Every structure is written in structure tokens, then in C-alpha cells.
Amino acid sequence: TMKRIYSTLFERKNLLSSAGLCCTHSEEVEGAKLYSEFPNLFIVPNGIDVKKFDALPDRNTMETFYPQVKGKVVLFFMARIHYKKGLDLLIKACSLLRKESEDFHLIIAGEDEGGHLPEIHRLVDDLKLNSFVTFVGEVLKDKKELLMGGSDIFALTSRQEGDSIAIKEAMASSLPILISRQCHYPEFEKMGFAKVVTTDSADIKLALRGLMESAELRKEMGAKARNYVEKHVDRNIVNRDLVGVYEDIIHSRKTSRAWLTS
């Protein structure tokens, strides 16, 4: 309530008078428009260093560290272990998937937040999925690259998301992605490198099953994902667009492609 009062009295005026208001994706733009009609909106997403994912370890390397994944389609989840990240939804989908196929293994990477991890462990136990799931904790640099390079599908079934870096890193790793609508990129499915699902575990299961059935489809989607981040999300491109907006503001013009024209 206090935030709404402050926003009405002060923040809306500040934002409306700003020279530029940055959004990270199109759905954030729509949210801003519901708040007010901003004349100076532009989109600059969070960028990543795409080249860091140029030469990842291969699947054979991964199997030397995690032999349990041999002969399986590897699903990779990487995020903080928190309720809003929807890991429970993915695990329940895997339980449904197991009734049709046992040719998968889920790797869960991420640090516990707010004590949610024990609940996830209990869910895996209750669903008798222990032999289908591996917890690896927080992963950084070499370990992250090992898992990205050896996995087959990246999945993030969040109930609430901002502008996920993990999704973009998976795309840079040439992985097809399975994401919830709450990840804010519905257009990725039309572009051919993502499955966008609801937070219903049955819906998630169907999408997983479809991706599991074709290695060729996964390879094709992964190539499209990599191509997209090279053109739109690489840090050098993002920095160039942001500098372009700043220069436009200084010179009272709108020449950068980042500005919204309508």
C-alpha cells in the first residue's frame, strides 16, 4: 500500500519525465504501459559473453563425472532452489514422464534459498525419482560449462522470472530450451528454439516428451538458439545498443534500434 501511494505521488512523475526508460523484454514493456503511457521506452536485454560458450566439454567428458547419465536424455535445470523457480513442477512432470519413458535424467544445479531444498528432496523421494535425479549444488565456470556441454535440454519452469541469464547461457551452449510463459519470452517458440509451457506439470511433460523423441530436432533448435544470442544477446551488441541510446539522449534524437517506435 505504501509503495502504491509513493508511486502515485512521486514515482510516476519521475518516470514520465525521464529521458529514457529501459525494459529488458517485450512483456516488461506491456507491464510498463499498464502503469502509464511512457514516451521514451527502449528495450535492452541482459547480455552475456557468448564466446565463453564456444568450446564446451562434450558428452563423453560429462559421463566421466556423472556416469548415471550414460544413454539418457539429460534435462538440465539451473537456478536458485526457490519456490518461484518452479522446480517442483518440473519434477512432477518428470514423474509423469517416467510412466512413458525412463530414458532421461534430470540434473539440478543451484543453491538453496529460504530452506526450499529439503522440500525438493522430499518430493523426489516421494515420487521415487532418486535414480533419475542428480543434485549438483551451485555451479560456476568449469562445472557449469561441463553441464551445459553435456546436457540435451535446458528447462526452467518458473512461476515468476525476470530476465534470466541462465536461459541465455543455455542458448549460447546450443541447447533447446523449455521455459514457462512466466519467463517472458513467448516469441522464442515461434522462432523455433524453445518450447513455451504453462505451469501445469502435464503440459511440461508433453513438451519434454516431444523434445526427447528427436535428437535431430534438439540439434536444430540448439543451433537456432545459438544464432539468436549471437545476434541479439551478446554483451558487445547489448553494450552497443545501450551506448546508442545514451548518445541519442544526449543529442535529443532516436536513432538506436532499441527505442520503441509505437
Short mmCIF file of C-alpha atoms in Angstrom, two decimals:
data_model
loop_
_atom_site.label_atom_id
_atom_site.label_comp_id
_atom_site.label_asym_id
_atom_site.label_seq_id
_atom_site.Cartn_x
_atom_site.Cartn_y
_atom_site.Cartn_z
CA THR A 1 0.00 0.00 0.00
CA MET A 2 2.76 2.45 0.92
CA LYS A 3 4.55 1.65 -2.35
CA ARG A 4 1.40 2.41 -4.33
CA ILE A 5 0.93 5.73 -2.54
CA TYR A 6 4.57 6.69 -3.13
CA SER A 7 4.32 5.61 -6.77
CA THR A 8 1.17 7.69 -7.36
CA LEU A 9 2.51 10.79 -5.64
CA PHE A 10 6.13 10.78 -6.79
CA GLU A 11 7.49 7.93 -8.92
CA ARG A 12 5.08 8.17 -11.86
CA LYS A 13 6.03 11.82 -12.33
CA ASN A 14 9.74 10.94 -12.22
CA LEU A 15 9.34 8.16 -14.77
CA LEU A 16 7.18 10.19 -17.15
CA SER A 17 9.76 12.96 -17.21
CA SER A 18 12.69 10.58 -17.78
CA ALA A 19 14.70 10.84 -20.99
CA GLY A 20 14.59 7.07 -21.34
CA LEU A 21 13.03 4.09 -19.57
CA CYS A 22 14.76 0.74 -20.04
CA CYS A 23 12.91 -2.58 -20.30
CA THR A 24 14.59 -5.95 -20.76
CA HIS A 25 11.89 -7.66 -22.83
CA SER A 26 8.57 -7.06 -24.58
CA GLU A 27 6.40 -8.27 -21.71
CA GLU A 28 8.09 -5.78 -19.39
CA VAL A 29 7.10 -3.13 -21.91
CA GLU A 30 3.48 -4.24 -21.71
CA GLY A 31 3.62 -4.03 -17.92
CA ALA A 32 5.02 -0.51 -18.14
CA LYS A 33 2.21 0.52 -20.48
CA LEU A 34 -0.36 -0.72 -18.00
CA TYR A 35 1.24 1.54 -15.42
CA SER A 36 1.30 4.62 -17.64
CA GLU A 37 1.98 5.83 -21.20
CA PHE A 38 5.72 6.34 -21.28
CA PRO A 39 7.01 8.25 -24.31
CA ASN A 40 10.62 7.11 -24.06
CA LEU A 41 10.66 3.33 -23.71
CA PHE A 42 13.51 1.24 -25.05
CA ILE A 43 14.49 -2.43 -24.80
CA VAL A 44 17.99 -3.57 -23.89
CA PRO A 45 18.16 -7.14 -22.52
CA ASN A 46 20.68 -8.51 -20.06
CA GLY A 47 23.69 -9.53 -22.12
CA ILE A 48 26.16 -12.41 -21.84
CA ASP A 49 29.63 -13.16 -23.17
CA VAL A 50 28.60 -15.65 -25.84
CA LYS A 51 32.21 -16.61 -26.69
CA LYS A 52 32.59 -18.23 -23.26
CA PHE A 53 30.34 -21.00 -24.57
CA ASP A 54 32.19 -21.59 -27.84
CA ALA A 55 34.16 -24.71 -26.86
CA LEU A 56 32.30 -26.63 -24.17
CA PRO A 57 33.22 -30.10 -22.90
CA ASP A 58 31.42 -32.86 -24.79
CA ARG A 59 29.02 -35.51 -23.54
CA ASN A 60 31.74 -38.10 -23.06
CA THR A 61 33.52 -35.76 -20.67
CA MET A 62 30.33 -35.25 -18.71
CA GLU A 63 29.78 -39.01 -18.44
CA THR A 64 33.18 -39.49 -16.80
CA PHE A 65 31.95 -37.31 -13.93
CA TYR A 66 28.29 -38.42 -14.00
CA PRO A 67 28.14 -41.98 -15.33
CA GLN A 68 24.46 -42.20 -14.34
CA VAL A 69 23.53 -40.10 -17.39
CA LYS A 70 25.01 -42.56 -19.93
CA GLY A 71 22.42 -43.47 -22.55
CA LYS A 72 19.92 -40.93 -21.18
CA VAL A 73 18.45 -37.67 -22.44
CA VAL A 74 19.81 -35.16 -19.93
CA LEU A 75 17.47 -32.44 -18.69
CA PHE A 76 19.30 -29.55 -17.05
CA PHE A 77 17.76 -27.16 -14.51
CA MET A 78 19.90 -24.29 -13.23
CA ALA A 79 18.50 -21.65 -10.90
CA ARG A 80 18.20 -20.80 -7.24
CA ILE A 81 16.26 -23.51 -5.43
CA HIS A 82 13.25 -21.37 -4.56
CA TYR A 83 9.51 -21.94 -4.84
CA LYS A 84 9.09 -19.30 -7.53
CA LYS A 85 11.55 -21.12 -9.83
CA GLY A 86 9.03 -23.94 -10.29
CA LEU A 87 11.42 -26.84 -9.80
CA ASP A 88 8.65 -28.85 -8.14
CA LEU A 89 6.60 -28.51 -11.34
CA LEU A 90 9.46 -29.91 -13.41
CA ILE A 91 9.98 -32.81 -11.01
CA LYS A 92 6.29 -33.68 -11.10
CA ALA A 93 6.44 -33.57 -14.89
CA CYS A 94 9.35 -36.00 -14.76
CA SER A 95 7.26 -38.33 -12.60
CA LEU A 96 4.58 -38.29 -15.29
CA LEU A 97 7.20 -38.74 -17.99
CA ARG A 98 8.60 -41.81 -16.26
CA LYS A 99 5.33 -43.64 -16.89
CA GLU A 100 6.07 -43.39 -20.63
CA SER A 101 9.87 -43.46 -20.73
CA GLU A 102 12.79 -43.96 -18.38
CA ASP A 103 15.37 -42.70 -20.87
CA PHE A 104 16.02 -39.40 -19.11
CA HIS A 105 18.00 -37.96 -16.24
CA LEU A 106 17.42 -34.61 -14.56
CA ILE A 107 20.39 -32.64 -13.27
CA ILE A 108 19.52 -29.92 -10.77
CA ALA A 109 22.02 -27.10 -10.26
CA GLY A 110 21.54 -24.22 -7.86
CA GLU A 111 21.99 -23.09 -4.30
CA ASP A 112 19.24 -23.38 -1.71
CA GLU A 113 17.30 -20.22 -0.94
CA GLY A 114 15.00 -19.92 2.02
CA GLY A 115 15.28 -23.58 3.01
CA HIS A 116 13.37 -24.87 -0.05
CA LEU A 117 15.88 -27.60 -0.96
CA PRO A 118 14.79 -30.14 1.71
CA GLU A 119 11.24 -29.89 0.37
CA ILE A 120 12.52 -30.66 -3.13
CA HIS A 121 14.48 -33.65 -1.83
CA ARG A 122 11.33 -34.95 -0.12
CA LEU A 123 9.37 -34.57 -3.35
CA VAL A 124 11.97 -36.57 -5.28
CA ASP A 125 11.84 -39.26 -2.57
CA ASP A 126 8.04 -39.36 -2.52
CA LEU A 127 7.87 -39.73 -6.30
CA LYS A 128 10.61 -42.41 -6.24
CA LEU A 129 12.75 -40.45 -8.68
CA ASN A 130 16.08 -40.70 -6.85
CA SER A 131 17.71 -42.73 -9.61
CA PHE A 132 16.51 -40.21 -12.21
CA VAL A 133 17.72 -37.04 -10.48
CA THR A 134 21.16 -35.70 -9.56
CA PHE A 135 21.68 -32.65 -7.36
CA VAL A 136 24.96 -30.83 -8.04
CA GLY A 137 24.57 -27.66 -5.95
CA GLU A 138 25.70 -24.26 -7.15
CA VAL A 139 27.79 -24.47 -10.33
CA LEU A 140 30.32 -21.92 -11.56
CA LYS A 141 32.61 -21.63 -14.56
CA ASP A 142 34.18 -25.05 -15.38
CA LYS A 143 31.44 -27.11 -13.75
CA LYS A 144 28.72 -25.04 -15.40
CA GLU A 145 30.41 -25.43 -18.77
CA LEU A 146 30.69 -29.19 -18.24
CA LEU A 147 26.96 -29.48 -17.56
CA MET A 148 25.93 -27.14 -20.38
CA GLY A 149 28.12 -29.02 -22.82
CA GLY A 150 26.83 -32.45 -21.86
CA SER A 151 23.13 -31.77 -21.45
CA ASP A 152 20.42 -32.23 -24.08
CA ILE A 153 17.63 -29.89 -22.90
CA PHE A 154 17.61 -26.85 -20.62
CA ALA A 155 14.42 -26.46 -18.56
CA LEU A 156 13.27 -23.53 -16.43
CA THR A 157 9.63 -23.77 -15.36
CA SER A 158 9.44 -20.64 -13.23
CA ARG A 159 6.30 -19.27 -11.66
CA GLN A 160 7.94 -15.84 -11.70
CA GLU A 161 11.00 -14.69 -13.60
CA GLY A 162 12.88 -11.54 -14.56
CA ASP A 163 15.28 -11.65 -17.49
CA SER A 164 17.04 -14.96 -16.94
CA ILE A 165 20.76 -15.12 -17.64
CA ALA A 166 20.67 -18.92 -17.28
CA ILE A 167 18.29 -19.24 -20.23
CA LYS A 168 20.63 -17.18 -22.40
CA GLU A 169 23.68 -19.16 -21.32
CA ALA A 170 21.85 -22.37 -22.27
CA MET A 171 21.04 -20.87 -25.67
CA ALA A 172 24.69 -19.88 -26.13
CA SER A 173 25.51 -23.53 -25.35
CA SER A 174 23.32 -24.56 -28.32
CA LEU A 175 20.70 -26.18 -26.11
CA PRO A 176 16.98 -26.24 -26.90
CA ILE A 177 15.09 -24.61 -24.06
CA LEU A 178 11.87 -25.47 -22.30
CA ILE A 179 10.54 -22.44 -20.44
CA SER A 180 7.33 -21.39 -18.77
CA ARG A 181 5.29 -18.46 -20.02
CA GLN A 182 6.37 -16.62 -16.87
CA CYS A 183 9.91 -16.46 -18.31
CA HIS A 184 8.56 -13.71 -20.62
CA TYR A 185 9.74 -14.99 -23.99
CA PRO A 186 6.69 -16.39 -25.81
CA GLU A 187 8.23 -15.38 -29.15
CA PHE A 188 11.06 -17.88 -28.70
CA GLU A 189 8.75 -20.76 -29.58
CA LYS A 190 7.81 -19.12 -32.88
CA MET A 191 11.50 -18.64 -33.59
CA GLY A 192 11.97 -22.38 -33.38
CA PHE A 193 14.31 -22.92 -30.46
CA ALA A 194 12.02 -23.15 -27.44
CA LYS A 195 9.03 -24.94 -26.02
CA VAL A 196 6.95 -22.48 -24.00
CA VAL A 197 4.67 -24.15 -21.47
CA THR A 198 2.19 -23.37 -18.74
CA THR A 199 2.95 -24.18 -15.12
CA ASP A 200 0.86 -27.34 -15.42
CA SER A 201 3.06 -30.40 -14.98
CA ALA A 202 1.12 -32.36 -17.60
CA ASP A 203 1.84 -29.63 -20.14
CA ILE A 204 5.52 -29.64 -19.17
CA LYS A 205 5.63 -33.43 -19.55
CA LEU A 206 4.21 -33.27 -23.07
CA ALA A 207 6.81 -30.73 -24.13
CA LEU A 208 9.62 -32.77 -22.60
CA ARG A 209 8.38 -35.90 -24.34
CA GLY A 210 8.32 -34.12 -27.69
CA LEU A 211 11.91 -32.91 -27.25
CA MET A 212 13.11 -36.31 -26.10
CA GLU A 213 11.81 -38.07 -29.19
CA SER A 214 14.15 -36.42 -31.69
CA ALA A 215 17.87 -35.75 -31.30
CA GLU A 216 17.78 -34.09 -34.71
CA LEU A 217 15.09 -31.66 -33.56
CA ARG A 218 17.10 -30.82 -30.45
CA LYS A 219 20.20 -30.15 -32.55
CA GLU A 220 18.26 -27.92 -34.93
CA MET A 221 16.66 -25.97 -32.08
CA GLY A 222 20.01 -25.59 -30.35
CA ALA A 223 21.60 -24.14 -33.48
CA LYS A 224 18.79 -21.60 -33.79
CA ALA A 225 19.15 -20.65 -30.12
CA ARG A 226 22.88 -20.06 -30.54
CA ASN A 227 22.31 -17.96 -33.64
CA TYR A 228 19.79 -15.80 -31.78
CA VAL A 229 22.05 -14.98 -28.83
CA GLU A 230 24.94 -14.19 -31.15
CA LYS A 231 22.82 -11.56 -32.91
CA HIS A 232 20.79 -10.15 -30.01
CA VAL A 233 22.20 -11.01 -26.58
CA ASP A 234 25.99 -10.96 -26.92
CA ARG A 235 27.42 -8.45 -24.46
CA ASN A 236 29.13 -6.42 -27.18
CA ILE A 237 25.86 -5.97 -29.07
CA VAL A 238 23.93 -5.11 -25.90
CA ASN A 239 26.58 -2.58 -24.87
CA ARG A 240 26.50 -1.02 -28.36
CA ASP A 241 22.72 -0.62 -28.19
CA LEU A 242 22.87 0.91 -24.72
CA VAL A 243 25.58 3.38 -25.74
CA GLY A 244 23.47 4.25 -28.78
CA VAL A 245 20.52 5.11 -26.55
CA TYR A 246 22.71 7.30 -24.30
CA GLU A 247 24.11 9.13 -27.32
CA ASP A 248 20.57 9.64 -28.63
CA ILE A 249 19.51 11.13 -25.31
CA ILE A 250 22.48 13.49 -25.30
CA HIS A 251 21.70 14.66 -28.83
CA SER A 252 17.88 14.68 -28.45
CA ARG A 253 17.25 12.09 -31.14
CA LYS A 254 16.08 8.47 -31.51
CA THR A 255 18.25 6.60 -33.97
CA SER A 256 19.06 3.47 -31.94
CA ARG A 257 17.18 0.27 -32.81
CA ALA A 258 16.46 -0.16 -29.10
CA TRP A 259 13.82 2.59 -28.99
CA LEU A 260 10.18 1.56 -29.24
CA THR A 261 8.58 3.33 -32.15
CA SER A 262 4.95 2.69 -31.14
#
